[in-house]
mmCIF file of C-alpha atoms in Angstrom:
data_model
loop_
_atom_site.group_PDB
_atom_site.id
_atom_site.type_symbol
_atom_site.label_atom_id
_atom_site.label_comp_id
_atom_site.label_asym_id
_atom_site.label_seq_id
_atom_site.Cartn_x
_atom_site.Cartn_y
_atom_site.Cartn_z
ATOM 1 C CA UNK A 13 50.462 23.229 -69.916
ATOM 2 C CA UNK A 14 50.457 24.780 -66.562
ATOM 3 C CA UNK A 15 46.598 24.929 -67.227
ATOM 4 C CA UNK A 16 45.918 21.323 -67.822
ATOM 5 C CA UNK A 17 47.501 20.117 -64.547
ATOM 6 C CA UNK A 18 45.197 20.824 -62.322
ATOM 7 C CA UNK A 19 41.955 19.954 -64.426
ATOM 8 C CA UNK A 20 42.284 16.142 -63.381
ATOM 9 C CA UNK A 21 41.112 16.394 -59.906
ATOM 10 C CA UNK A 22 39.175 19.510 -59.972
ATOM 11 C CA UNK A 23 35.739 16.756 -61.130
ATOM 12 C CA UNK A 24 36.985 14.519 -57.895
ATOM 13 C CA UNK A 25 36.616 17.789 -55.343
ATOM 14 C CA UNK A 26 33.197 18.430 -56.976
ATOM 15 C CA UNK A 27 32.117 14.880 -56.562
ATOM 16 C CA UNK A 28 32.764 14.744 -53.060
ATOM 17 C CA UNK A 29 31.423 17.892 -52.859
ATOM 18 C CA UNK A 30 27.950 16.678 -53.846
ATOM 19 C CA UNK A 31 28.145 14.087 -51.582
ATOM 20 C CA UNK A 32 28.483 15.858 -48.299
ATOM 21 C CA UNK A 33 25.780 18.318 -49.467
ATOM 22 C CA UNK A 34 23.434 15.526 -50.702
ATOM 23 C CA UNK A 35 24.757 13.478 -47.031
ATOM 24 C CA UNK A 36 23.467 16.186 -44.711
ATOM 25 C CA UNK A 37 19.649 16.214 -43.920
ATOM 26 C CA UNK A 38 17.161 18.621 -44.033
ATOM 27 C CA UNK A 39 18.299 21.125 -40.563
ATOM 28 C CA UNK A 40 14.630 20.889 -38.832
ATOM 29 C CA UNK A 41 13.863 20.943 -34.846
ATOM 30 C CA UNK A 42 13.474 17.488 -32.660
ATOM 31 C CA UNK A 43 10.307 18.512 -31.570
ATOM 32 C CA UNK A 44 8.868 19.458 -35.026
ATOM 33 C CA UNK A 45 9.476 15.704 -36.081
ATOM 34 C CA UNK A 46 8.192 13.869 -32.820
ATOM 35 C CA UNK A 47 4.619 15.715 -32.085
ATOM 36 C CA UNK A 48 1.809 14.254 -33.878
ATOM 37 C CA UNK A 49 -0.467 17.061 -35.015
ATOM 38 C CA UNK A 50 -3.742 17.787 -33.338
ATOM 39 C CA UNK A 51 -6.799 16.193 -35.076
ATOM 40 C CA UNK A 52 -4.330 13.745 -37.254
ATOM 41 C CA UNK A 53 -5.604 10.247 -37.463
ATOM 42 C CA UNK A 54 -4.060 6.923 -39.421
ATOM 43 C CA UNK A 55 -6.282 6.512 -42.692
ATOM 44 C CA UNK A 56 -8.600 3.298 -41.872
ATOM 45 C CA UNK A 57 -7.458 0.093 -43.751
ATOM 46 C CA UNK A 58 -10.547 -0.364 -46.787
ATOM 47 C CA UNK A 59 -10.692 -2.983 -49.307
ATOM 48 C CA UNK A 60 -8.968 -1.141 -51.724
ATOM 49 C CA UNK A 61 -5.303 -1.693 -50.044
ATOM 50 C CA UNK A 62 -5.959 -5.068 -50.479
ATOM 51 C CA UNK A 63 -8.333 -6.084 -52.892
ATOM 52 C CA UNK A 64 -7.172 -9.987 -53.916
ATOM 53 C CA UNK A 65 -7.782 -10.477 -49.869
ATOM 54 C CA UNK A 66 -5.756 -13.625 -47.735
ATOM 55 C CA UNK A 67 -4.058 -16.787 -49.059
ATOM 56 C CA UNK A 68 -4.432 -18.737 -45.591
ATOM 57 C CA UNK A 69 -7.328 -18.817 -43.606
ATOM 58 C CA UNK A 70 -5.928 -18.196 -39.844
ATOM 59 C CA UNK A 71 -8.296 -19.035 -36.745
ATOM 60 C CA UNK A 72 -8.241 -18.631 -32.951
ATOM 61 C CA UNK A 73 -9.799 -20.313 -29.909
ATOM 62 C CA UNK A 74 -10.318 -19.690 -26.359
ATOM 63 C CA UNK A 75 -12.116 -21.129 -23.264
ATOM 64 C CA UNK A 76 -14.385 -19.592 -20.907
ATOM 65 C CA UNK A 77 -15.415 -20.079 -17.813
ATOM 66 C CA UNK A 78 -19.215 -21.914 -17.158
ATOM 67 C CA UNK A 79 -21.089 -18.472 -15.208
ATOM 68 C CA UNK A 80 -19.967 -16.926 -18.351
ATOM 69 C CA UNK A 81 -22.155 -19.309 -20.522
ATOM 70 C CA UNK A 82 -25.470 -17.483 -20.104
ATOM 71 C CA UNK A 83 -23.845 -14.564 -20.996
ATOM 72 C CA UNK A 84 -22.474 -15.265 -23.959
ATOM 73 C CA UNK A 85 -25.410 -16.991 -25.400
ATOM 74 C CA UNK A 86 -27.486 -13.810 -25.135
ATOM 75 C CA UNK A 87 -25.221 -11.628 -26.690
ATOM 76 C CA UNK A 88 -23.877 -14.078 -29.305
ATOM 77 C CA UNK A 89 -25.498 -12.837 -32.164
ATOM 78 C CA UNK A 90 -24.206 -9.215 -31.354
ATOM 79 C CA UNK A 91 -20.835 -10.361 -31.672
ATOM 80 C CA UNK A 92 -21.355 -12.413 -34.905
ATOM 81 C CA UNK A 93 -23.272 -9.432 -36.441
ATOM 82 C CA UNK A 94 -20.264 -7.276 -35.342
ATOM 83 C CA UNK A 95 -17.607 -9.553 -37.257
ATOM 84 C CA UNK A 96 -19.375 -10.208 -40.269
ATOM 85 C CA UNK A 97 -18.782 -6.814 -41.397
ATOM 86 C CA UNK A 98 -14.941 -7.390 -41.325
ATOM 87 C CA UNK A 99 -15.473 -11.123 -42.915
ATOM 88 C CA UNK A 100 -14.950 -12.819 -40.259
ATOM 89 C CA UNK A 101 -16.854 -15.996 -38.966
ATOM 90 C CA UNK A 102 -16.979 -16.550 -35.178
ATOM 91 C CA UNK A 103 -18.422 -19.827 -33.699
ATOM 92 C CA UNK A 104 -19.404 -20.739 -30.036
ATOM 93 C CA UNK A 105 -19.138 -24.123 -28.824
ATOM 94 C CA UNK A 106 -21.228 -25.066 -25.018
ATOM 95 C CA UNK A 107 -19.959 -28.528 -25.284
ATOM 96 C CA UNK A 108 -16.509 -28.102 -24.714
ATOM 97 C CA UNK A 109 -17.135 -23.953 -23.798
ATOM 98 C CA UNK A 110 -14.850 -22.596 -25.966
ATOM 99 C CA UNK A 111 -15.182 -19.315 -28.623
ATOM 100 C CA UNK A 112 -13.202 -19.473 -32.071
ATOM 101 C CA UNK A 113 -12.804 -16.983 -35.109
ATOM 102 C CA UNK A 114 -11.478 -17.292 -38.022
ATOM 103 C CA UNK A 115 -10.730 -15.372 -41.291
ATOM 104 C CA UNK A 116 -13.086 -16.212 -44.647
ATOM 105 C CA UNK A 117 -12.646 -15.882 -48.331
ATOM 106 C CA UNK A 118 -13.825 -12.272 -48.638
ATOM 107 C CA UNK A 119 -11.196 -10.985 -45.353
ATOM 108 C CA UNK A 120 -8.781 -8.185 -46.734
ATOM 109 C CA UNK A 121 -8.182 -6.631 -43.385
ATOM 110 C CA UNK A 122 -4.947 -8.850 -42.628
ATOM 111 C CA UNK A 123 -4.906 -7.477 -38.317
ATOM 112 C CA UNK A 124 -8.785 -8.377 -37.706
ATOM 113 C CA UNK A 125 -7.880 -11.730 -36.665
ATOM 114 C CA UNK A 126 -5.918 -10.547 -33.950
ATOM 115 C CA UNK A 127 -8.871 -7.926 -33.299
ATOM 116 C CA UNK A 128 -11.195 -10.514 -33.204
ATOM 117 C CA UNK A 129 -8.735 -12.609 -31.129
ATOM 118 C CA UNK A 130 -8.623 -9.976 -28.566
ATOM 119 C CA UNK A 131 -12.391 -9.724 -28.266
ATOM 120 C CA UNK A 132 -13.776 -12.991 -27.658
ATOM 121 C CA UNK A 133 -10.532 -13.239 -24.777
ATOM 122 C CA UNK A 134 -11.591 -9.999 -23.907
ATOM 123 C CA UNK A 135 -15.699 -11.371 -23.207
ATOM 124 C CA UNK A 136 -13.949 -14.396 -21.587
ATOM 125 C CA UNK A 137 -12.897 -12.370 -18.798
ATOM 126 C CA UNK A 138 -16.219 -10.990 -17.728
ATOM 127 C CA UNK A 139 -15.532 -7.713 -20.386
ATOM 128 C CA UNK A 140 -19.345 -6.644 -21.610
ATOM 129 C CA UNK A 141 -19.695 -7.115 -25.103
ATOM 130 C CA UNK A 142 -20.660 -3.222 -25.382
ATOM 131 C CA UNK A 143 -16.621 -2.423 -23.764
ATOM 132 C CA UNK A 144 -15.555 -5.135 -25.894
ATOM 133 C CA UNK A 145 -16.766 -4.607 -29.171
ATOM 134 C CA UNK A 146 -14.787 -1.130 -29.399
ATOM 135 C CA UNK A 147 -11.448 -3.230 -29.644
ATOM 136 C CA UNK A 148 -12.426 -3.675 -33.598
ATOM 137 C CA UNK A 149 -11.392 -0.404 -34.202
ATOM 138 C CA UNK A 150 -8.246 1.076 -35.498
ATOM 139 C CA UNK A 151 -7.364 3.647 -32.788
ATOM 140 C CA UNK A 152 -7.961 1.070 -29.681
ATOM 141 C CA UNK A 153 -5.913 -1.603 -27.734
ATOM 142 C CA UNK A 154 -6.257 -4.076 -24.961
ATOM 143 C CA UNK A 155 -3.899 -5.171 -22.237
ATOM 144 C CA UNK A 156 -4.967 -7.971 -20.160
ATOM 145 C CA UNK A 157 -2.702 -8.361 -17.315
ATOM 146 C CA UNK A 158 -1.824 -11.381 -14.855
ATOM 147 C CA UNK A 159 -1.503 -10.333 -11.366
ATOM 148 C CA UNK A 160 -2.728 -13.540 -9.580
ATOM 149 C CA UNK A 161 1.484 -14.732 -9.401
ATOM 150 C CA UNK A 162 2.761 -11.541 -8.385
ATOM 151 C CA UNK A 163 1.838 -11.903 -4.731
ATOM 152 C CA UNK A 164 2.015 -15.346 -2.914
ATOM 153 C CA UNK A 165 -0.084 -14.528 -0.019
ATOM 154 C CA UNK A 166 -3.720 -15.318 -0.649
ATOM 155 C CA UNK A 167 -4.685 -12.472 1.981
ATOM 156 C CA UNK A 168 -2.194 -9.809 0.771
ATOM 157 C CA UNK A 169 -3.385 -10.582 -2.840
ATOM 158 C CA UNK A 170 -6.608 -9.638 -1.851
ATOM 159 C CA UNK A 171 -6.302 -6.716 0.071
ATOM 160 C CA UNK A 172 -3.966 -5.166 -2.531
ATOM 161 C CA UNK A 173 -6.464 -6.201 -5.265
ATOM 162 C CA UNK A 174 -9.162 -4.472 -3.224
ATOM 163 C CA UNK A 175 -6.849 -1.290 -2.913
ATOM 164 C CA UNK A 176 -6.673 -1.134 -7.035
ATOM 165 C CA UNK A 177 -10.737 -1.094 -6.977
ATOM 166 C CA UNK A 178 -11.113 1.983 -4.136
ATOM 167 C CA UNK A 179 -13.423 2.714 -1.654
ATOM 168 C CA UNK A 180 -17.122 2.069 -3.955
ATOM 169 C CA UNK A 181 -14.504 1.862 -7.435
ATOM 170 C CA UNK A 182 -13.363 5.334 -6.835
ATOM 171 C CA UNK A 183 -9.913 4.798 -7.772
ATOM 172 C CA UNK A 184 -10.581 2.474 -10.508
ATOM 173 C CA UNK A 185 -12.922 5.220 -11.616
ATOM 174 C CA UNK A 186 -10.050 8.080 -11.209
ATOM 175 C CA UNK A 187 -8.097 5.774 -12.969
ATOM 176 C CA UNK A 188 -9.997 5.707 -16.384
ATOM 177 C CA UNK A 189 -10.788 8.985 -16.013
ATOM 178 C CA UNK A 190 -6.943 9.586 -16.409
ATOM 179 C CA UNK A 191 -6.039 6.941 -18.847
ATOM 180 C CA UNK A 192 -9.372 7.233 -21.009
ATOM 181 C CA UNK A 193 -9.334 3.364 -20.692
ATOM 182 C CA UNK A 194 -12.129 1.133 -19.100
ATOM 183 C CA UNK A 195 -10.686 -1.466 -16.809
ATOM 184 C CA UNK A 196 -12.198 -4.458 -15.675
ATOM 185 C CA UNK A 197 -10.361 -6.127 -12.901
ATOM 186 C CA UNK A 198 -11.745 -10.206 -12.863
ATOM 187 C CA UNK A 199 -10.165 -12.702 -10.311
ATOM 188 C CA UNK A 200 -6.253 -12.853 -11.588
ATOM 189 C CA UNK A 201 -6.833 -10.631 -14.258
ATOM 190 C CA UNK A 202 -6.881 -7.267 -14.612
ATOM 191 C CA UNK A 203 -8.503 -6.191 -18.598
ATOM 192 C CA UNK A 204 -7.373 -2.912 -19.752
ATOM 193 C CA UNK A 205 -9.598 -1.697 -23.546
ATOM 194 C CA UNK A 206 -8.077 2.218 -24.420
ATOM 195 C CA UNK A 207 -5.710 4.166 -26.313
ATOM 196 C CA UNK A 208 -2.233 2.516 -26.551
ATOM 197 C CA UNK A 209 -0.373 5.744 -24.371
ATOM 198 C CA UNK A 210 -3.653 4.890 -21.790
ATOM 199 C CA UNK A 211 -2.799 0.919 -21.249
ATOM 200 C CA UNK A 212 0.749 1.830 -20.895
ATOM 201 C CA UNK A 213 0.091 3.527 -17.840
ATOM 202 C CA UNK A 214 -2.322 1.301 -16.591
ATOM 203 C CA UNK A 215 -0.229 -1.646 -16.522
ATOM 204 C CA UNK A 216 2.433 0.435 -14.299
ATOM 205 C CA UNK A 217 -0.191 1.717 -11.780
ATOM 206 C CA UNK A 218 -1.814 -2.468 -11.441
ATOM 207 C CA UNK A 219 2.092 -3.668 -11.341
ATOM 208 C CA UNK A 220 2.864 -1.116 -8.840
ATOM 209 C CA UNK A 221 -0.022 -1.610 -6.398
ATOM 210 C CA UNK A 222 0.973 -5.719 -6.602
ATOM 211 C CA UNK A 223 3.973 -4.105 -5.362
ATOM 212 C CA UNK A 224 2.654 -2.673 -2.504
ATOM 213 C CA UNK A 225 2.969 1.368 -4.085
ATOM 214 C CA UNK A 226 -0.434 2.463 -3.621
ATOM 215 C CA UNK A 227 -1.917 3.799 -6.648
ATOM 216 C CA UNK A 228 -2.962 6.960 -5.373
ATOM 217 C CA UNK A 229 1.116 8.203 -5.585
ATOM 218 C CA UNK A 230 -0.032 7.274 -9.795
ATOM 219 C CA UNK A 231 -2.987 9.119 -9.764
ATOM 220 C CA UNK A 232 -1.441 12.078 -8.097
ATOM 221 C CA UNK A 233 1.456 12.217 -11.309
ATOM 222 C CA UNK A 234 -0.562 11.245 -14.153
ATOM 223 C CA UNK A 235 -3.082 14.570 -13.167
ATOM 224 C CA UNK A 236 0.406 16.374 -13.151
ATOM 225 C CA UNK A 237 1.030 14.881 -16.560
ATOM 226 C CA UNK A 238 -2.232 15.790 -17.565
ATOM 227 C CA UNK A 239 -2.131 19.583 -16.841
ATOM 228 C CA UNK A 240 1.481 19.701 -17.840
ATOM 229 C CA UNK A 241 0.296 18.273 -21.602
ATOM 230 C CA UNK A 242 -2.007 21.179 -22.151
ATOM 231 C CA UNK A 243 0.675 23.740 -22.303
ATOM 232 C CA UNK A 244 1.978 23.618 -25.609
ATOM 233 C CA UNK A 245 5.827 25.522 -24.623
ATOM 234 C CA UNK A 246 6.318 22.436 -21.935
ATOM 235 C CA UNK A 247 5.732 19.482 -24.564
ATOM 236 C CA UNK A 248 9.242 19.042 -25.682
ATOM 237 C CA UNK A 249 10.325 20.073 -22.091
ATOM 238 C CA UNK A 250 11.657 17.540 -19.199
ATOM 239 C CA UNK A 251 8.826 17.031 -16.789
ATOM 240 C CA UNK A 252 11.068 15.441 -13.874
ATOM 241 C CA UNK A 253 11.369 18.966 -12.101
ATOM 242 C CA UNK A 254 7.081 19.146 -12.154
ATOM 243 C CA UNK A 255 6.710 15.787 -11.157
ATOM 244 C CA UNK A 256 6.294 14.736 -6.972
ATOM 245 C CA UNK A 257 9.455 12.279 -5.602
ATOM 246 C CA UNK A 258 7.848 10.219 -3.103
ATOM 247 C CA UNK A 259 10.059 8.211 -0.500
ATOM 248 C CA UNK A 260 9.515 4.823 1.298
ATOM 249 C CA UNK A 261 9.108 5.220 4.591
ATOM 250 C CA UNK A 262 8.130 1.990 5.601
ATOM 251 C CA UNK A 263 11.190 0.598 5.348
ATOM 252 C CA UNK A 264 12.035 -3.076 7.122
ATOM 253 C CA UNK A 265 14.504 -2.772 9.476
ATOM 254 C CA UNK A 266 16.580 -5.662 10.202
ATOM 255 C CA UNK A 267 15.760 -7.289 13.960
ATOM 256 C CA UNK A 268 18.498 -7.560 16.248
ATOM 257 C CA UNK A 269 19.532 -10.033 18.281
ATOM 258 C CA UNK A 270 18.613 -9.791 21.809
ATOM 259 C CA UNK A 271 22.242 -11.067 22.996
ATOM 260 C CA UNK A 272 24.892 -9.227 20.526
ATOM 261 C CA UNK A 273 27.946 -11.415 20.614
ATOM 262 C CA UNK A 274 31.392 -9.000 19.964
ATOM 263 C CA UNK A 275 33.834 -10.672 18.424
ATOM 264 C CA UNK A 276 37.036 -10.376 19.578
ATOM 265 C CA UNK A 277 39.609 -8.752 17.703
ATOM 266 C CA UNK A 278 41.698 -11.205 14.870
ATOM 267 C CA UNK A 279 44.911 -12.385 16.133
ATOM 268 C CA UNK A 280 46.927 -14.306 14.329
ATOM 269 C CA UNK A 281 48.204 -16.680 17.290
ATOM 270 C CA UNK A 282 46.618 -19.412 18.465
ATOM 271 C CA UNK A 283 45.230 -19.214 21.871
ATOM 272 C CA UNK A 284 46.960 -20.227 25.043
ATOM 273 C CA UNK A 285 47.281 -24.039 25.721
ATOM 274 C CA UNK A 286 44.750 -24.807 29.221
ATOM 275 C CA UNK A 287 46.405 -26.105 32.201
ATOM 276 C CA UNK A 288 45.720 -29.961 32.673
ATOM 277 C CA UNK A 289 44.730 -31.039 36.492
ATOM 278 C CA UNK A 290 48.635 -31.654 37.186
ATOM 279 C CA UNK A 291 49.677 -28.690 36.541
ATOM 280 C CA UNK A 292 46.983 -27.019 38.847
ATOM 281 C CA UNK A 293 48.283 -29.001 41.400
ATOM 282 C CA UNK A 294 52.131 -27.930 40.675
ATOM 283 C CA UNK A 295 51.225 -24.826 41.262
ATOM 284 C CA UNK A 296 48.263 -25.217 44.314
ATOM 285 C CA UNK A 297 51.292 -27.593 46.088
ATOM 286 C CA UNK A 298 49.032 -30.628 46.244
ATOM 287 C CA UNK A 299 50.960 -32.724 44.032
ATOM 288 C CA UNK A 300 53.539 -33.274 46.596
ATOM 289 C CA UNK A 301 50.728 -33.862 49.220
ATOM 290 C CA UNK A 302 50.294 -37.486 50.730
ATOM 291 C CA UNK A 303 47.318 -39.573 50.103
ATOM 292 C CA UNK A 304 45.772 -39.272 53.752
ATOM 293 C CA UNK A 305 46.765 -35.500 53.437
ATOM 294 C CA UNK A 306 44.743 -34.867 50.240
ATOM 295 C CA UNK A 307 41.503 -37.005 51.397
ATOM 296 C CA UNK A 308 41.594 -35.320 54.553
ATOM 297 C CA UNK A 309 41.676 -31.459 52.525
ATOM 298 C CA UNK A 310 38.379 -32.782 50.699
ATOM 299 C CA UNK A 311 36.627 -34.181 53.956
ATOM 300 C CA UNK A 312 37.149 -30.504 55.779
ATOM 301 C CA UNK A 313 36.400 -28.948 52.066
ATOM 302 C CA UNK A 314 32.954 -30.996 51.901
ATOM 303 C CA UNK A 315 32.181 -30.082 56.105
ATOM 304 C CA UNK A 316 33.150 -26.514 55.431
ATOM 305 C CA UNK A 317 30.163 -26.372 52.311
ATOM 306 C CA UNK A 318 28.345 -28.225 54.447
ATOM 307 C CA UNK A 319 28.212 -25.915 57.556
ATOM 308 C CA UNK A 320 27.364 -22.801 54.760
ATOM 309 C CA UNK A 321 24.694 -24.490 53.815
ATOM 310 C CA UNK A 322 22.814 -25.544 57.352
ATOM 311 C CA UNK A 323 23.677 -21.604 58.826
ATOM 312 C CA UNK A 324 21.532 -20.780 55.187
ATOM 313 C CA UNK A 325 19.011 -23.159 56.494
ATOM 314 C CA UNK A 326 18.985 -22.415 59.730
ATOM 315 C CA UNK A 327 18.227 -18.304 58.926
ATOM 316 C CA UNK A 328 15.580 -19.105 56.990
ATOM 317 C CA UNK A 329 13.542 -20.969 59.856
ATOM 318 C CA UNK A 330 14.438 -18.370 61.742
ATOM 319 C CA UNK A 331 12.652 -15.833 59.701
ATOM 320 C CA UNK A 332 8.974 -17.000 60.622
ATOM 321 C CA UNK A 333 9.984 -16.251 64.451
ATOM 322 C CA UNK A 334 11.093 -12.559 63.778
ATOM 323 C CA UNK A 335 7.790 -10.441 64.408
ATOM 324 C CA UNK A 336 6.760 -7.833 61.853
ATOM 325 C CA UNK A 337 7.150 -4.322 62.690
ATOM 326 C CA UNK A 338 3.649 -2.137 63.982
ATOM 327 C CA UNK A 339 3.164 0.863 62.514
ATOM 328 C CA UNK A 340 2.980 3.975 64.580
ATOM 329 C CA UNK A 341 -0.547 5.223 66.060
ATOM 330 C CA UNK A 342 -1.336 8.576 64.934
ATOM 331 C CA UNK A 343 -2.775 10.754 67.546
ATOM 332 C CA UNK A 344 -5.986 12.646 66.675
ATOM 333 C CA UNK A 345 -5.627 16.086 66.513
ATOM 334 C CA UNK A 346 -7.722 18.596 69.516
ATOM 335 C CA UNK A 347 -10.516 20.211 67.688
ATOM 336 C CA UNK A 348 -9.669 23.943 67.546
ATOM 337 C CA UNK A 349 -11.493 26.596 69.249
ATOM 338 C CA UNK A 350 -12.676 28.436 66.397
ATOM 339 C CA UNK A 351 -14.227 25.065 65.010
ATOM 340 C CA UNK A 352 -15.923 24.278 68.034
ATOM 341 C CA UNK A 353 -20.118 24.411 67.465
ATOM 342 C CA UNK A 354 -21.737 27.293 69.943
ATOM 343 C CA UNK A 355 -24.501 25.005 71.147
ATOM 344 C CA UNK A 356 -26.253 27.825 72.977
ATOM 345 C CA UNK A 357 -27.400 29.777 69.964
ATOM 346 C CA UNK A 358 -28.809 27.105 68.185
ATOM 347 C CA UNK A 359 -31.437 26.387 70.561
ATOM 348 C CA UNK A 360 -32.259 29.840 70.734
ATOM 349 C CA UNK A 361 -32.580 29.861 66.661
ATOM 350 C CA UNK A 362 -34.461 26.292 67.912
ATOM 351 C CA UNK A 363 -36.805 27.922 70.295
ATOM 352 C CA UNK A 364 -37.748 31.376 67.814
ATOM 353 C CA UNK A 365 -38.605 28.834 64.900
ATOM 354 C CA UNK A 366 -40.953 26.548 67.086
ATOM 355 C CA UNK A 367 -42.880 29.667 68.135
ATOM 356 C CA UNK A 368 -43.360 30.675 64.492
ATOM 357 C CA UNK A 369 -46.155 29.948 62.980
ATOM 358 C CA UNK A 370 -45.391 28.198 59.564
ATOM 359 C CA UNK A 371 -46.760 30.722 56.889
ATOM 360 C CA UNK A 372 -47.551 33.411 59.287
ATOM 361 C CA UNK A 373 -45.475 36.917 58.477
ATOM 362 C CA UNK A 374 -42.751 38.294 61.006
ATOM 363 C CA UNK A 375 -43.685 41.745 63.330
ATOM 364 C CA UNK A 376 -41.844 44.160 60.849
ATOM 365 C CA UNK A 377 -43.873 42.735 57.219
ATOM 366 C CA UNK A 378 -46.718 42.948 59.063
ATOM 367 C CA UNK A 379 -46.113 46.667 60.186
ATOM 368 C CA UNK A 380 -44.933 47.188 56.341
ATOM 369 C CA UNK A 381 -48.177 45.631 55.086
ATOM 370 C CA UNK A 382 -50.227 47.529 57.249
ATOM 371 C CA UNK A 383 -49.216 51.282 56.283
ATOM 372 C CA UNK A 384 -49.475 49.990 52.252
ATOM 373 C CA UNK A 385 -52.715 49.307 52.646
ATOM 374 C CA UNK A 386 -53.544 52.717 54.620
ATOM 375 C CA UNK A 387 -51.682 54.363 51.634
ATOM 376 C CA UNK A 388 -54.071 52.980 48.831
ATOM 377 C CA UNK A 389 -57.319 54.244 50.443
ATOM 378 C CA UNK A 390 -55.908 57.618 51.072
ATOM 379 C CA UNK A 391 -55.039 57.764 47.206
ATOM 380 C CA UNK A 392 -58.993 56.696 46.609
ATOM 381 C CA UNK A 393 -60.360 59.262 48.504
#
């Protein structure tokens, strides 16, 4: 007996048992699961996935603008040679200037549509059909992005549109370089064809320079990025500690008023009640004046100004009469004695040059002269 009593629940425990173990994944590291590995790509969609091919035919249409007619027209049959092999029939109308595709009978590739959607919007906006053409493949994307309501001011739009492009498209150039994307940037659109982790960064470095962050600051932390992703230990690693922090230092500062009004401090009283003209006059003593008394104050009042006034007057007449002041005469200064010229010996030096023959040699050179020459023919001899 004692047993059988514990055989009942002994198949429960081992139930639950199995659960928990069969509950509990697989113990294998974060970073094993989220890297792609090198060289992997998705197998390509062939007919074989879907061999009875659509129910619905689905079709898309766009316009373009009339300097893109020429254009088009050229490279037309390029574009329907390039969808045929996919099934899918592409027509272009000049009347109305519009570009539609749409799927056939013998389409199996459900996404080409949207492929082909993307490529005749993508040749709309001044993309050459060569860039274009690649978006009919499996492992590339397009982003075409709106900046034209992002800034109101016509001027500031264009100078910040200018900035994207660079000096001679050197930053546009840095830019694919970085992103492996081409980028076409038309009037209020900016057309992005690359890898999807490429357009992702593309469309933050054109939203960012709308937003007046130049895109140089970008450039400078997707090279970062770039080195940082060779390094195989740093992969699954935080990058914030590698990557720059730049600050705004054009920052608006509010403008001041140039009178600053203080308020006064908050009191809960009201303010003191004014006096009225009577009670000025309580306390002046004029209340209790006469008439004649109080006309009489106002008639020696009104002299009294008027007397200020004509002495005002009167100094500035006189002001005109009051001569200026001269300014003192400097005395010249007596020539110094051992300034003074000795007049004597310049005529002497006056007299010796007029008696000097211009040319002719001095006593002493001639003496000199003499004895060379009396020199050389004893050394002859």
């Amino acid at each position: 007996m004692a047993s059988s009593l514990p055989s009942g629940p002994v198949p429960a425990a081992g139930k639950s048992e199995f659960r928990n173990q069969k509950s509990k994944p697989e113990s294998k590291d974060e970073s094993e699961l989220l890297t792609v590995p090198d060289g992997w790509k998705e197998p390509a969609f062939s007919k074989e996935d879907n061999p009875r091919g659509l129910l619905e035919e689905s079709s898309f249409a766009t316009l373009f603008p009339k300097y893109r007619e020429a254009y088009l027209k050229e490279c037309w049959p390029l574009v329907q040679k390039a969808l045929n092999e996919h099934h899918v029939k592409a027509t272009l109308d000049l009347i109305e200037g519009s570009m539609t595709v749409c799927t056939t009978k013998k389409t199996f590739d459900p996404y080409i549509i949207i492929r082909a959607r993307d490529l005749i919007k993508l040749l709309a906006r001044s993309v050459s059909f060569e860039q274009a053409v690649r978006i009919l493949q499996d492992d590339i994307a397009c982003d075409i992005i709106k900046i034209g309501s992002l800034v109101r001011n016509k001027e500031r739009f264009v100078k910040r549109r200018q900035r994207l492009i660079g000096p001679k498209g050197s930053t546009l150039k840095a830019l694919e370089l970085l992103t492996n994307c081409y980028i076409m940037v038309q009037g209020n659109t900016v057309s992005a064809i690359g890898p999807f982790s490429g357009l992702k960064e593309v469309r933050k470095v054109v939203l960012d320079t709308m937003k007046n962050i130049h895109p140089i600051y970008n450039i400078k932390t997707l090279m970062i990025k770039r080195e940082l992703a060779k390094d195989s230990e740093l992969r699954s690693q935080s990058w914030e500690r590698f990557l720059p922090h730049f600050k705004h230092k054009n920052v608006n500062k509010r403008k001041e008023p140039k009178k600053k009004t203080v308020k006064k401090a908050y009191t809960p009283f009201p303010p003191p009640q004014p006096e009225s003209q009577i009670d000025k006059e309580l306390a002046s003593g004029e209340y209790f004046l006469k008439a004649n008394q109080k006309k009489r104050q106002k008639m020696e009042a009104i002299k009294a100004k008027q007397a200020e006034a004509l002495s005002k007057r009167q100094e500035e007449r006189n002001k005109a009469f009051i001569p200026p002041k001269e300014k003192t005469v400097v005395k010249p200064k007596e020539a110094s004695t051992e300034t003074k010229i000795d007049v004597a010996a310049i005529k002497e030096k006056v007299k010796k040059a007029k008696n000097k023959k211009l040319g002719a040699l001095t006593a002493e050179e001639v003496k000199l002269k003499v004895e060379a020459d009396e020199k050389k023919k004893k050394k002859k001899k």
